[in-house]
PDB file of C-alpha atoms in Angstrom:
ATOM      1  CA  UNK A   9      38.287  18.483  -8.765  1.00 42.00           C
ATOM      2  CA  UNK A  10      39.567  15.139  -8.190  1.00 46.00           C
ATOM      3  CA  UNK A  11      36.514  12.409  -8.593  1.00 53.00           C
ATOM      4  CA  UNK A  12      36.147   8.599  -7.341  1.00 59.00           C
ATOM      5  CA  UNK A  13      34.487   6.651  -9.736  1.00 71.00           C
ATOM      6  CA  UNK A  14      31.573   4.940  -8.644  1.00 80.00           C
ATOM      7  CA  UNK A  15      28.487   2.433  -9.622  1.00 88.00           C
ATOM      8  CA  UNK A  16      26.659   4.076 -12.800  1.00 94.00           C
ATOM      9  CA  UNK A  17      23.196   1.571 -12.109  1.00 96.00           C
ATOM     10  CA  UNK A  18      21.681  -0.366  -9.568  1.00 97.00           C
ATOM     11  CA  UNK A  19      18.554  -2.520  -9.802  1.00 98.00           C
ATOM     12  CA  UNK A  20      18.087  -3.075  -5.934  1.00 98.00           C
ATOM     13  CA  UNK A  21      15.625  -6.007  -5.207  1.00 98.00           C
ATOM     14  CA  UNK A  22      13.326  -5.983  -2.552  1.00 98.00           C
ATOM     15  CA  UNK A  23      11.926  -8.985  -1.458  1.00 98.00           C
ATOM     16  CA  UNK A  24      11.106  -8.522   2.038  1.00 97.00           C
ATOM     17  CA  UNK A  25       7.705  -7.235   3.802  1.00 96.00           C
ATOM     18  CA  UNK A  26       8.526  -6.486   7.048  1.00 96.00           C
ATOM     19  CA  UNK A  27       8.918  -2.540   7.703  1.00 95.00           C
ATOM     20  CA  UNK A  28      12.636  -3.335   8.317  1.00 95.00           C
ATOM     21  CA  UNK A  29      13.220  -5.872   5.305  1.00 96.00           C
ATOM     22  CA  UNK A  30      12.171  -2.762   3.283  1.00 97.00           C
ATOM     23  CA  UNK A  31      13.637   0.421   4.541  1.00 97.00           C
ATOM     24  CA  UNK A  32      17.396  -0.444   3.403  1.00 97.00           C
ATOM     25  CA  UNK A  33      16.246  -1.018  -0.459  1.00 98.00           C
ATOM     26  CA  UNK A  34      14.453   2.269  -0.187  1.00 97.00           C
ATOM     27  CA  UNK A  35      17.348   4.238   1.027  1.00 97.00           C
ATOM     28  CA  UNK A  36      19.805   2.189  -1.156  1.00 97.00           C
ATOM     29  CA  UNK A  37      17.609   3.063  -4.439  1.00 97.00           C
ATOM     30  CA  UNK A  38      17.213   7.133  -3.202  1.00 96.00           C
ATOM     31  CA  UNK A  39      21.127   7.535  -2.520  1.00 95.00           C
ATOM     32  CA  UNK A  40      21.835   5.875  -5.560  1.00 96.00           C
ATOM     33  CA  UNK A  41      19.566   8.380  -7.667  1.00 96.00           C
ATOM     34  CA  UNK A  42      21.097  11.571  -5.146  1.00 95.00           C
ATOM     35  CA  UNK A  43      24.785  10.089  -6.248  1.00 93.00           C
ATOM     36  CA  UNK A  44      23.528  10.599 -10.073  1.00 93.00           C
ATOM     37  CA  UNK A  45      23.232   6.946 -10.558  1.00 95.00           C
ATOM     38  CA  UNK A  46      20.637   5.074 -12.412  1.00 96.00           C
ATOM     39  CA  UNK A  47      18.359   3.220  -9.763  1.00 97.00           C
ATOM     40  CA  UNK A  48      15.477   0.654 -10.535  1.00 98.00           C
ATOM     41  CA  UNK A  49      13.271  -1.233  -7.729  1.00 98.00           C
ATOM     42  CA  UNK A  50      11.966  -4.417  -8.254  1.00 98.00           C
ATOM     43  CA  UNK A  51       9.259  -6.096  -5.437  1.00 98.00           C
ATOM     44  CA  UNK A  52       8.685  -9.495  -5.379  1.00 97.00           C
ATOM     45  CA  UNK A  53       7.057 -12.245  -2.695  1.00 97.00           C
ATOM     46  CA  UNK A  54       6.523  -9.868   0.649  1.00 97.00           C
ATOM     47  CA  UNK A  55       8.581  -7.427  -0.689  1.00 97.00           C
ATOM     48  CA  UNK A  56       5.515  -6.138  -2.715  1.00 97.00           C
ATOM     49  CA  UNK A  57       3.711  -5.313   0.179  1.00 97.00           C
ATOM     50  CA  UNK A  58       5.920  -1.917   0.147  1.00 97.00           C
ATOM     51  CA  UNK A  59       3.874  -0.877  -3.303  1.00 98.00           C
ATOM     52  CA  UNK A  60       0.488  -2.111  -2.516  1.00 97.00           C
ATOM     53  CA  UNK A  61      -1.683   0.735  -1.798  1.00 96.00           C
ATOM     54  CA  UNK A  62      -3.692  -0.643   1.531  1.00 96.00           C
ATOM     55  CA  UNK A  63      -0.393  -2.028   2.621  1.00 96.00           C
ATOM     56  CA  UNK A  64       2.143  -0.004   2.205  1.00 96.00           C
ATOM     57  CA  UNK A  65       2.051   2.287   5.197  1.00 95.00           C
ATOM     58  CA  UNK A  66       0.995  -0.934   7.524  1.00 95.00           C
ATOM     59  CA  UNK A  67       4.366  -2.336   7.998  1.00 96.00           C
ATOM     60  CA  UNK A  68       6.087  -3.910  10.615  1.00 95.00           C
ATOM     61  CA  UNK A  69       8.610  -4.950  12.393  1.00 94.00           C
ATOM     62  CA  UNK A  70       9.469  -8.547  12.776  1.00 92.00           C
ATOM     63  CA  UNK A  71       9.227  -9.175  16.651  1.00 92.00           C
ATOM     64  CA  UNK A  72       9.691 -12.716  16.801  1.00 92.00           C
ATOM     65  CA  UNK A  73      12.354 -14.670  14.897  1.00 88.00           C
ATOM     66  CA  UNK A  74      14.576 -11.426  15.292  1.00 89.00           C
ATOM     67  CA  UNK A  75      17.372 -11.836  17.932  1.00 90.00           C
ATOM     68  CA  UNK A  76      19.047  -8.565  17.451  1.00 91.00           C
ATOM     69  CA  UNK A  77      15.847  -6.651  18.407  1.00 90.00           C
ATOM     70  CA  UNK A  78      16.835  -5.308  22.168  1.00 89.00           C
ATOM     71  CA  UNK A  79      14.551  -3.201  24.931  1.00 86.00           C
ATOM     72  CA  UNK A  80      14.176  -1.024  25.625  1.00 85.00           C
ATOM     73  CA  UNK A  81      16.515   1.059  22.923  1.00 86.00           C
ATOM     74  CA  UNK A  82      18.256  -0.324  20.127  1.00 87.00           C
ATOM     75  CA  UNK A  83      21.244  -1.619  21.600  1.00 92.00           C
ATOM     76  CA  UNK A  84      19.856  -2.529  25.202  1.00 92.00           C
ATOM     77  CA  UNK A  85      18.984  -5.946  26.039  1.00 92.00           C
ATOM     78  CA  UNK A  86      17.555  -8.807  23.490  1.00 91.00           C
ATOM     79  CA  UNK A  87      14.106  -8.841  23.863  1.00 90.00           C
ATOM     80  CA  UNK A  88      12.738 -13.190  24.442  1.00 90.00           C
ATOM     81  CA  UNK A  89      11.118 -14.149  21.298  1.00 89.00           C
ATOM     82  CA  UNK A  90       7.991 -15.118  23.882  1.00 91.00           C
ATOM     83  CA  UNK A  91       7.715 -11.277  24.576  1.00 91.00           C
ATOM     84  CA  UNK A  92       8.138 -10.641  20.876  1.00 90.00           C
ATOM     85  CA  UNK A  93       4.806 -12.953  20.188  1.00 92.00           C
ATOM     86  CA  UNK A  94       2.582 -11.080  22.458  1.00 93.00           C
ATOM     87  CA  UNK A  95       0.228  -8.838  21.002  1.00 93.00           C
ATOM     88  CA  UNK A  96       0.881  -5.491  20.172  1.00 93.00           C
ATOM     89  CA  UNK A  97       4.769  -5.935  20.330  1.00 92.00           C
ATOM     90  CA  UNK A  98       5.195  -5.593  16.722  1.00 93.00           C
ATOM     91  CA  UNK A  99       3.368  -2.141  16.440  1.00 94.00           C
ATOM     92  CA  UNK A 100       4.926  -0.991  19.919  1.00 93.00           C
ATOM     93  CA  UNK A 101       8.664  -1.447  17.731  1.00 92.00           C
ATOM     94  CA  UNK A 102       7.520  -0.635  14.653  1.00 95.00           C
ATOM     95  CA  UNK A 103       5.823   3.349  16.276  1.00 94.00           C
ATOM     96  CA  UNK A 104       9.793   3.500  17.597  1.00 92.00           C
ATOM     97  CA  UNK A 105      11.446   2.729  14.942  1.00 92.00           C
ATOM     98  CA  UNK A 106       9.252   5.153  13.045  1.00 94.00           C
ATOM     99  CA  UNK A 107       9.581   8.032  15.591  1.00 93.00           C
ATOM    100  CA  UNK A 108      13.178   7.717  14.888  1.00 91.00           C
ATOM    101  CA  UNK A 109      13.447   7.866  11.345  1.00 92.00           C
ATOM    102  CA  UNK A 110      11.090  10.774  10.942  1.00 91.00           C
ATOM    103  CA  UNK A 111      13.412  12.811  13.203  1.00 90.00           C
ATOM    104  CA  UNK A 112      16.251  11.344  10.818  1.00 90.00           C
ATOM    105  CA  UNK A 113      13.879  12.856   7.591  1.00 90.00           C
ATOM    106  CA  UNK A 114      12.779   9.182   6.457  1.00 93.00           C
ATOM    107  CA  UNK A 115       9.873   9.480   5.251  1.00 95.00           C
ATOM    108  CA  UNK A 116       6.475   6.873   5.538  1.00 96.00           C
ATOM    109  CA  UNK A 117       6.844   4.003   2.814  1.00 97.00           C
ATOM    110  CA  UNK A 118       3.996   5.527   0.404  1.00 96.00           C
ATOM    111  CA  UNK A 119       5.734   8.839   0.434  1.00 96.00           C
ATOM    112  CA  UNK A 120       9.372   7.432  -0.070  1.00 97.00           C
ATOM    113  CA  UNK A 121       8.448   5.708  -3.446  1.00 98.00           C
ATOM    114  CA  UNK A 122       6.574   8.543  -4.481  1.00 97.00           C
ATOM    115  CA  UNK A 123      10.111  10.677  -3.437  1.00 96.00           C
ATOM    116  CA  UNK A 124      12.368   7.988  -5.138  1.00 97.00           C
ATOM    117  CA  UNK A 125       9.820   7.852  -7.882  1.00 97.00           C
ATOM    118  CA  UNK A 126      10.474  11.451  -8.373  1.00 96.00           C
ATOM    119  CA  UNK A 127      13.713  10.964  -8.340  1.00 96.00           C
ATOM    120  CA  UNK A 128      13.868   9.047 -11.449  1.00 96.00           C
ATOM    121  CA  UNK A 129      14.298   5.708  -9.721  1.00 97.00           C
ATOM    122  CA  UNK A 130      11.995   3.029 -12.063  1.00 98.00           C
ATOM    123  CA  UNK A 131       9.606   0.786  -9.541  1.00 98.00           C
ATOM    124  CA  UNK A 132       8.745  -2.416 -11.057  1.00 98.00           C
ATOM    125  CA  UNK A 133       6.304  -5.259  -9.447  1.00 97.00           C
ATOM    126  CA  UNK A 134       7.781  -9.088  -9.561  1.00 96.00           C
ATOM    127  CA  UNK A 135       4.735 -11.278 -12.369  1.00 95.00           C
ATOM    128  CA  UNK A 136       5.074 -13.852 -10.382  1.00 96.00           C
ATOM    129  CA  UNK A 137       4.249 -12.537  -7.007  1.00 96.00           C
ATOM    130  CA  UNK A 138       1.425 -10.621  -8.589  1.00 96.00           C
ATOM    131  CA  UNK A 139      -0.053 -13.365 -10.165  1.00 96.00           C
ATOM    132  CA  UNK A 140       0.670 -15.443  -7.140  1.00 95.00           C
ATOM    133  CA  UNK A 141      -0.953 -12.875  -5.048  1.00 96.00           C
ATOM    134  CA  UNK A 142      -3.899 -12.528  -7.442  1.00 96.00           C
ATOM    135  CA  UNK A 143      -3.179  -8.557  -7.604  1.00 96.00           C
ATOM    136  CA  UNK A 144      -4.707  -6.530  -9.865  1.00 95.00           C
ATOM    137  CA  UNK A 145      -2.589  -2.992 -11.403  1.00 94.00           C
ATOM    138  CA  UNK A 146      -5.384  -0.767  -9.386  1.00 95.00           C
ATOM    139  CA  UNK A 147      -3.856  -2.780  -5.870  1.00 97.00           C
ATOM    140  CA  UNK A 148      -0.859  -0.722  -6.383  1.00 97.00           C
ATOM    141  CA  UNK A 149       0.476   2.731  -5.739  1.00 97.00           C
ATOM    142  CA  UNK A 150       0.589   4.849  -9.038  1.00 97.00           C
ATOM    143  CA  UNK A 151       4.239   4.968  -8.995  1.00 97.00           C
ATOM    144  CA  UNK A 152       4.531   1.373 -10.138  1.00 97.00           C
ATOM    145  CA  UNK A 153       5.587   1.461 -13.398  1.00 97.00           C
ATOM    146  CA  UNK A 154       5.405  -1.856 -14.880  1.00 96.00           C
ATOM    147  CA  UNK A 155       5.131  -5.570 -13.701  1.00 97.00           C
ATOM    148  CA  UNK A 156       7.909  -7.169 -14.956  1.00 96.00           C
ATOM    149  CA  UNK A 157       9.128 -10.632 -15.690  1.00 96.00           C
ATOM    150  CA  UNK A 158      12.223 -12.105 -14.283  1.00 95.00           C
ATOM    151  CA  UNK A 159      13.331 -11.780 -17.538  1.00 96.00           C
ATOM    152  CA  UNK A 160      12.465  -8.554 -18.297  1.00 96.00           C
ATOM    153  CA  UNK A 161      14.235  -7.312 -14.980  1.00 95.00           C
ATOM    154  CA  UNK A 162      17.479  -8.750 -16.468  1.00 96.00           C
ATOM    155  CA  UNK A 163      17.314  -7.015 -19.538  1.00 96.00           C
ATOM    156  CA  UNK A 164      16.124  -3.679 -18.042  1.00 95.00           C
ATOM    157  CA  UNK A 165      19.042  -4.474 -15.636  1.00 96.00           C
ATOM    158  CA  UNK A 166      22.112  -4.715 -18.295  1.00 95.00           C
ATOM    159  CA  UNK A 167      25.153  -3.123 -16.958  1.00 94.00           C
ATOM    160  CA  UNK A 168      23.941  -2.816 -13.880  1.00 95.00           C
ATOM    161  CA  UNK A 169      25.050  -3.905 -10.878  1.00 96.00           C
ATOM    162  CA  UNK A 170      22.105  -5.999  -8.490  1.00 96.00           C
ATOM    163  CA  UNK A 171      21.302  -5.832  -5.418  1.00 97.00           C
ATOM    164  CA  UNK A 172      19.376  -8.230  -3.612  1.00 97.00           C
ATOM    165  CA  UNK A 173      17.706  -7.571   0.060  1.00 96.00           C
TER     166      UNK A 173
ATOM    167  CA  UNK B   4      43.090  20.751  -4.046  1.00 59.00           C
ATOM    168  CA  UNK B   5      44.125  23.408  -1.156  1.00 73.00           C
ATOM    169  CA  UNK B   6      43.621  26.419  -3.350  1.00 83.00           C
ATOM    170  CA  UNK B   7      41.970  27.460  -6.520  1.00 85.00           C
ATOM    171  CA  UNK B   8      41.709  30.850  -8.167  1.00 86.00           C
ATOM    172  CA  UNK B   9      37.734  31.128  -9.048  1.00 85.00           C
ATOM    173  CA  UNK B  10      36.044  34.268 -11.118  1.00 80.00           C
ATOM    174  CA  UNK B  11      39.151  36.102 -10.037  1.00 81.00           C
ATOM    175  CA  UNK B  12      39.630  35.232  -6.176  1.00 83.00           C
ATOM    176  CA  UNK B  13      41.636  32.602  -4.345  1.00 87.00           C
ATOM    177  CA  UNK B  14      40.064  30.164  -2.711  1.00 88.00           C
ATOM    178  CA  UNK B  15      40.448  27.223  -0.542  1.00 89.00           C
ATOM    179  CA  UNK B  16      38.951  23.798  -1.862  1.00 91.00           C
ATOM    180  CA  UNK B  17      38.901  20.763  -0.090  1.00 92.00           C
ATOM    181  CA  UNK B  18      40.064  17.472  -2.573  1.00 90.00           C
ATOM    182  CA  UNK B  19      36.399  16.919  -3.723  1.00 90.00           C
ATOM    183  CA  UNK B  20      36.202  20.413  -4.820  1.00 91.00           C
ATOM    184  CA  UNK B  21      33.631  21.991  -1.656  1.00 94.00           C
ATOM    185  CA  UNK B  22      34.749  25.501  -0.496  1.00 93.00           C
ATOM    186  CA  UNK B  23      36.178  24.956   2.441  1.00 91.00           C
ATOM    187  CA  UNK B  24      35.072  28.604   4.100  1.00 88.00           C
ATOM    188  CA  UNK B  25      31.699  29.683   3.200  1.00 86.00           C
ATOM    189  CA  UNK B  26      32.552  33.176   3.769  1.00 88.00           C
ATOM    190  CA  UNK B  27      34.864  32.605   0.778  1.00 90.00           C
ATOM    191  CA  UNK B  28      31.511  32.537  -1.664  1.00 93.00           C
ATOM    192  CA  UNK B  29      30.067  34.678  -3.907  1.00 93.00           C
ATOM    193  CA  UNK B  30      27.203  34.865  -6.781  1.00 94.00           C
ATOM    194  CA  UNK B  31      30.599  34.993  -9.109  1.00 93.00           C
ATOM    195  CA  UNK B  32      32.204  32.067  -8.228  1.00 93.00           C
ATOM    196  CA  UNK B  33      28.586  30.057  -7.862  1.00 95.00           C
ATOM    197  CA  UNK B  34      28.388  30.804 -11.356  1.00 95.00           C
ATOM    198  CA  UNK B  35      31.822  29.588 -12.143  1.00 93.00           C
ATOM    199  CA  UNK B  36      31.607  26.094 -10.188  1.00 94.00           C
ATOM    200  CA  UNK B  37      28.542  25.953 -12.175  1.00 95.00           C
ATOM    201  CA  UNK B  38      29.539  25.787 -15.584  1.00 95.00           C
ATOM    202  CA  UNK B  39      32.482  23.179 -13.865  1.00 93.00           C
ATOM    203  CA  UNK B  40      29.308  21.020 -13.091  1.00 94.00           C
ATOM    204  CA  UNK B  41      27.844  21.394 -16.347  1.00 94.00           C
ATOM    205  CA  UNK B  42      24.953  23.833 -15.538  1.00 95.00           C
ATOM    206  CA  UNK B  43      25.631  26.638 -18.198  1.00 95.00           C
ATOM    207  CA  UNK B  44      23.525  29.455 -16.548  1.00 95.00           C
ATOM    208  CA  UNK B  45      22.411  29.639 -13.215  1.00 96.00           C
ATOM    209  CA  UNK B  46      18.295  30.547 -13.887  1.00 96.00           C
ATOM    210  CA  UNK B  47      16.442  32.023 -10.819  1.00 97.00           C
ATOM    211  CA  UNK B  48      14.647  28.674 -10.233  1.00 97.00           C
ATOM    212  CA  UNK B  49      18.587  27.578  -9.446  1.00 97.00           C
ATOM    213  CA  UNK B  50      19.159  30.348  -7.042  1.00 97.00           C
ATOM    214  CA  UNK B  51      15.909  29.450  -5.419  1.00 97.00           C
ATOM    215  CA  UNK B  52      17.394  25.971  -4.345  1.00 97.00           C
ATOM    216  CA  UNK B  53      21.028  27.220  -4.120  1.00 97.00           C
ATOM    217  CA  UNK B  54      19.539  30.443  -1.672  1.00 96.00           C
ATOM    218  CA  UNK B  55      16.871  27.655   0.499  1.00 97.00           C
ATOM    219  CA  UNK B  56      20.047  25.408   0.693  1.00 97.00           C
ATOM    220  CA  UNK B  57      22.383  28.108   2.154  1.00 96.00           C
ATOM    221  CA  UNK B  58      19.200  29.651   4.670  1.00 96.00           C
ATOM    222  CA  UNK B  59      18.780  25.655   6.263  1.00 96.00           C
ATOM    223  CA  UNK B  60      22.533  25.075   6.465  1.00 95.00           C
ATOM    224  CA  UNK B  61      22.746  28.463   8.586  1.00 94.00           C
ATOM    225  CA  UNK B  62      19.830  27.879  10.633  1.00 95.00           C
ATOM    226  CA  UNK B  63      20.486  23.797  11.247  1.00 94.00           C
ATOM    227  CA  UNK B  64      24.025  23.109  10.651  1.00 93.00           C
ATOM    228  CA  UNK B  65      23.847  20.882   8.061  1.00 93.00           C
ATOM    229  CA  UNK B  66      22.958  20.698   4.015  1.00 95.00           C
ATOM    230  CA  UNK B  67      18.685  19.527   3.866  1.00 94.00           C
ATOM    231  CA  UNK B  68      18.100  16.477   2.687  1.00 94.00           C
ATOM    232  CA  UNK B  69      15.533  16.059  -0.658  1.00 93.00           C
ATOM    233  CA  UNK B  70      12.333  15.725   1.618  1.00 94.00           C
ATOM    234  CA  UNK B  71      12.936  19.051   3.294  1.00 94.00           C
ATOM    235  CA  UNK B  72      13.923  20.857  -0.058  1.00 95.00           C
ATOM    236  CA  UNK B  73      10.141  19.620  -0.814  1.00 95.00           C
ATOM    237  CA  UNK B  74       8.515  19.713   2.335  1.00 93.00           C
ATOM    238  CA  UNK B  75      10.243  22.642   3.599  1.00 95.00           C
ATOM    239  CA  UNK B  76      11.506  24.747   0.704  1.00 95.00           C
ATOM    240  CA  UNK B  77       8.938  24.160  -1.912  1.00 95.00           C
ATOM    241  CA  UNK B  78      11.049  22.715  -4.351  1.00 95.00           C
ATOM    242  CA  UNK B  79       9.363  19.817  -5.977  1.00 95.00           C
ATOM    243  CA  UNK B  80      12.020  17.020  -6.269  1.00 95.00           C
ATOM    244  CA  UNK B  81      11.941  16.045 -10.125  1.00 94.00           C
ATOM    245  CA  UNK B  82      12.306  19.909 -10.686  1.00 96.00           C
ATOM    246  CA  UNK B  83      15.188  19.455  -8.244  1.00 96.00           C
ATOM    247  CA  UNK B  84      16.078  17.015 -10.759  1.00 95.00           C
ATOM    248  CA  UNK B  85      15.800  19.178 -13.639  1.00 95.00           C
ATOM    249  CA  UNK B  86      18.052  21.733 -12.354  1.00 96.00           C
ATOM    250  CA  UNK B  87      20.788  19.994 -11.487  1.00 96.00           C
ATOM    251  CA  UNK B  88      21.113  16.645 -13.448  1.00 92.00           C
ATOM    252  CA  UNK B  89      23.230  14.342 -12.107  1.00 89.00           C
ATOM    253  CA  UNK B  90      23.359  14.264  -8.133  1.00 92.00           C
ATOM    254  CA  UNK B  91      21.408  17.599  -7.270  1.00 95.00           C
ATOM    255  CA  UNK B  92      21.971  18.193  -4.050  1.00 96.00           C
ATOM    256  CA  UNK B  93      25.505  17.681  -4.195  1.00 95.00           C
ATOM    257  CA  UNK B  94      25.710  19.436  -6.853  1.00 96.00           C
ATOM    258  CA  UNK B  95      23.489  22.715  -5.373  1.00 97.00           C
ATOM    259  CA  UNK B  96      25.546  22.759  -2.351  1.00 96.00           C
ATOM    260  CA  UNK B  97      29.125  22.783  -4.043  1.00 96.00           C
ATOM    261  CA  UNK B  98      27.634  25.622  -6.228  1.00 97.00           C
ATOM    262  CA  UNK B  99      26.476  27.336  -2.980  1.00 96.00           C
ATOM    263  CA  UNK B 100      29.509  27.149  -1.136  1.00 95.00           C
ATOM    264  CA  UNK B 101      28.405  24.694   1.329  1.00 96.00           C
ATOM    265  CA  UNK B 102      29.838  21.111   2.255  1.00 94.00           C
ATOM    266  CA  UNK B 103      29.547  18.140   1.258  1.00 93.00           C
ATOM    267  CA  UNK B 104      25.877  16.829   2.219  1.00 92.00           C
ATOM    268  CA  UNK B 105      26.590  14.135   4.924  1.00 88.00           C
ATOM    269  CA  UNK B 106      23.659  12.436   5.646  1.00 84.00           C
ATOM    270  CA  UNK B 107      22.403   8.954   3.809  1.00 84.00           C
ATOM    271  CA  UNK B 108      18.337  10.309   2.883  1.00 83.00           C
TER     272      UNK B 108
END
């Protein structure tokens, strides 16, 4: 059997809150660990609202300040940002975009970490951010598995190649 | 990689090593591609994922993803894990005869 070589470890960062500045770290960090790969998650800033327990499955979409969102499907016509800023816009996207990816077999955010957890993926909260955020370890899903220093992510990062979203 | 002689039977591969007609498979050459992907002995807890893998791929056209091997077949995903170090699903469905899994979750 011939074989490619590929990647052998990704740390993936995510450092993003909105439901779409999340997803793609998520699936990144699952494919690598379905390739065989070694796959570690770090959140920091917003991105740690994707392993905060009363968070987590509250994202959303960023209507405004988003010029490739389009209505009323994906690739029909940009929505105004004014339109994006009313009320309710956000949710209305974000319950699409979610209908979509469940028929796709995405799962919500708490039960993708738990599923990438699984998975042998490592999920690591940013010190900075936490302290910043004044968060406390029983703020976060039980699949976080350490808060880490920047410092610490480097060396639990060594050979690895790093991917920032 | 057109053809390959497997426990005894000729059989067409395509290059990454998939069977390239299911109908082609059996239990013999499972165990075969097996040991190929390091798994020594194929337990029954294998031939429960190999077995739910090849049911879904005949009744939806396509290899499951991990969700519905947990959701759907009961097959919690670090025992998935277990079984097949290394890429499990890709692993399970060359061992079962199926393609390549083509989707990205």
């Amino acid at each position: 059997m011939s074989r490619h070589d590929s990647l052998k470890k990704v740390s993936i960062i995510v450092s993003k809150g909105s439901f779409e500045g999340v997803y793609p770290g998520l699936i990144m960090a699952h494919g690598a660990r379905m390739e065989g790969m070694e796959a570690n998650l770090f959140f920091t800033f917003f991105g740690l609202h994707a392993i905060v327990k009363k968070k987590m499955n509250k994202l959303k979409v960023a209507t405004v300040g988003n010029p490739a969102l389009c209505v009323p499907t994906p690739m029909g016509m940009p929505m105004p940002t004014l339109l994006g800023a009313l009320p309710g816009m956000s949710t209305l996207a974000t319950a699409m975009m979610k209908k979509e990816m469940e028929r796709l077999d995405i799962p919500p955010v708490g039960e993708f970490i738990e599923m990438i957890h699984d998975a042998g993926a490592g999920i690591y909260a940013c010190k900075a951010t936490v302290d910043m955020f004044k968060l406390k370890r029983e703020d976060f899903c039980p699949q976080v598995d350490k808060v880490l220093t920047v410092g610490e992510f480097y060396q639990l990062s060594a050979e690895a190649q790093i991917i920032f979203t | 990689m057109p053809e390959k002689t497997i426990a005894g039977q000729i059989v067409e591969l395509d290059e990454e090593g998939y069977l390239k007609n299911p109908v082609q498979w059996t239990k013999e050459i499972a165990v075969e591609i097996a040991k190929e992907e390091g798994i020594p002995e194929l337990t029954p807890a294998h031939w429960r994922v190999i077995e739910f893998l090849q049911k879904d791929f005949r009744e939806r056209g396509e290899v499951p993803g991990m969700r519905r091997l947990h959701k759907v077949g009961g097959i919690p995903t670090k025992e998935l894990f277990d079984l097949f170090p290394g890429g499990p699903i890709k692993k399970a469905a060359r061992i079962g005869g199926l393609p390549k899994p083509a989707s990205c979750v």
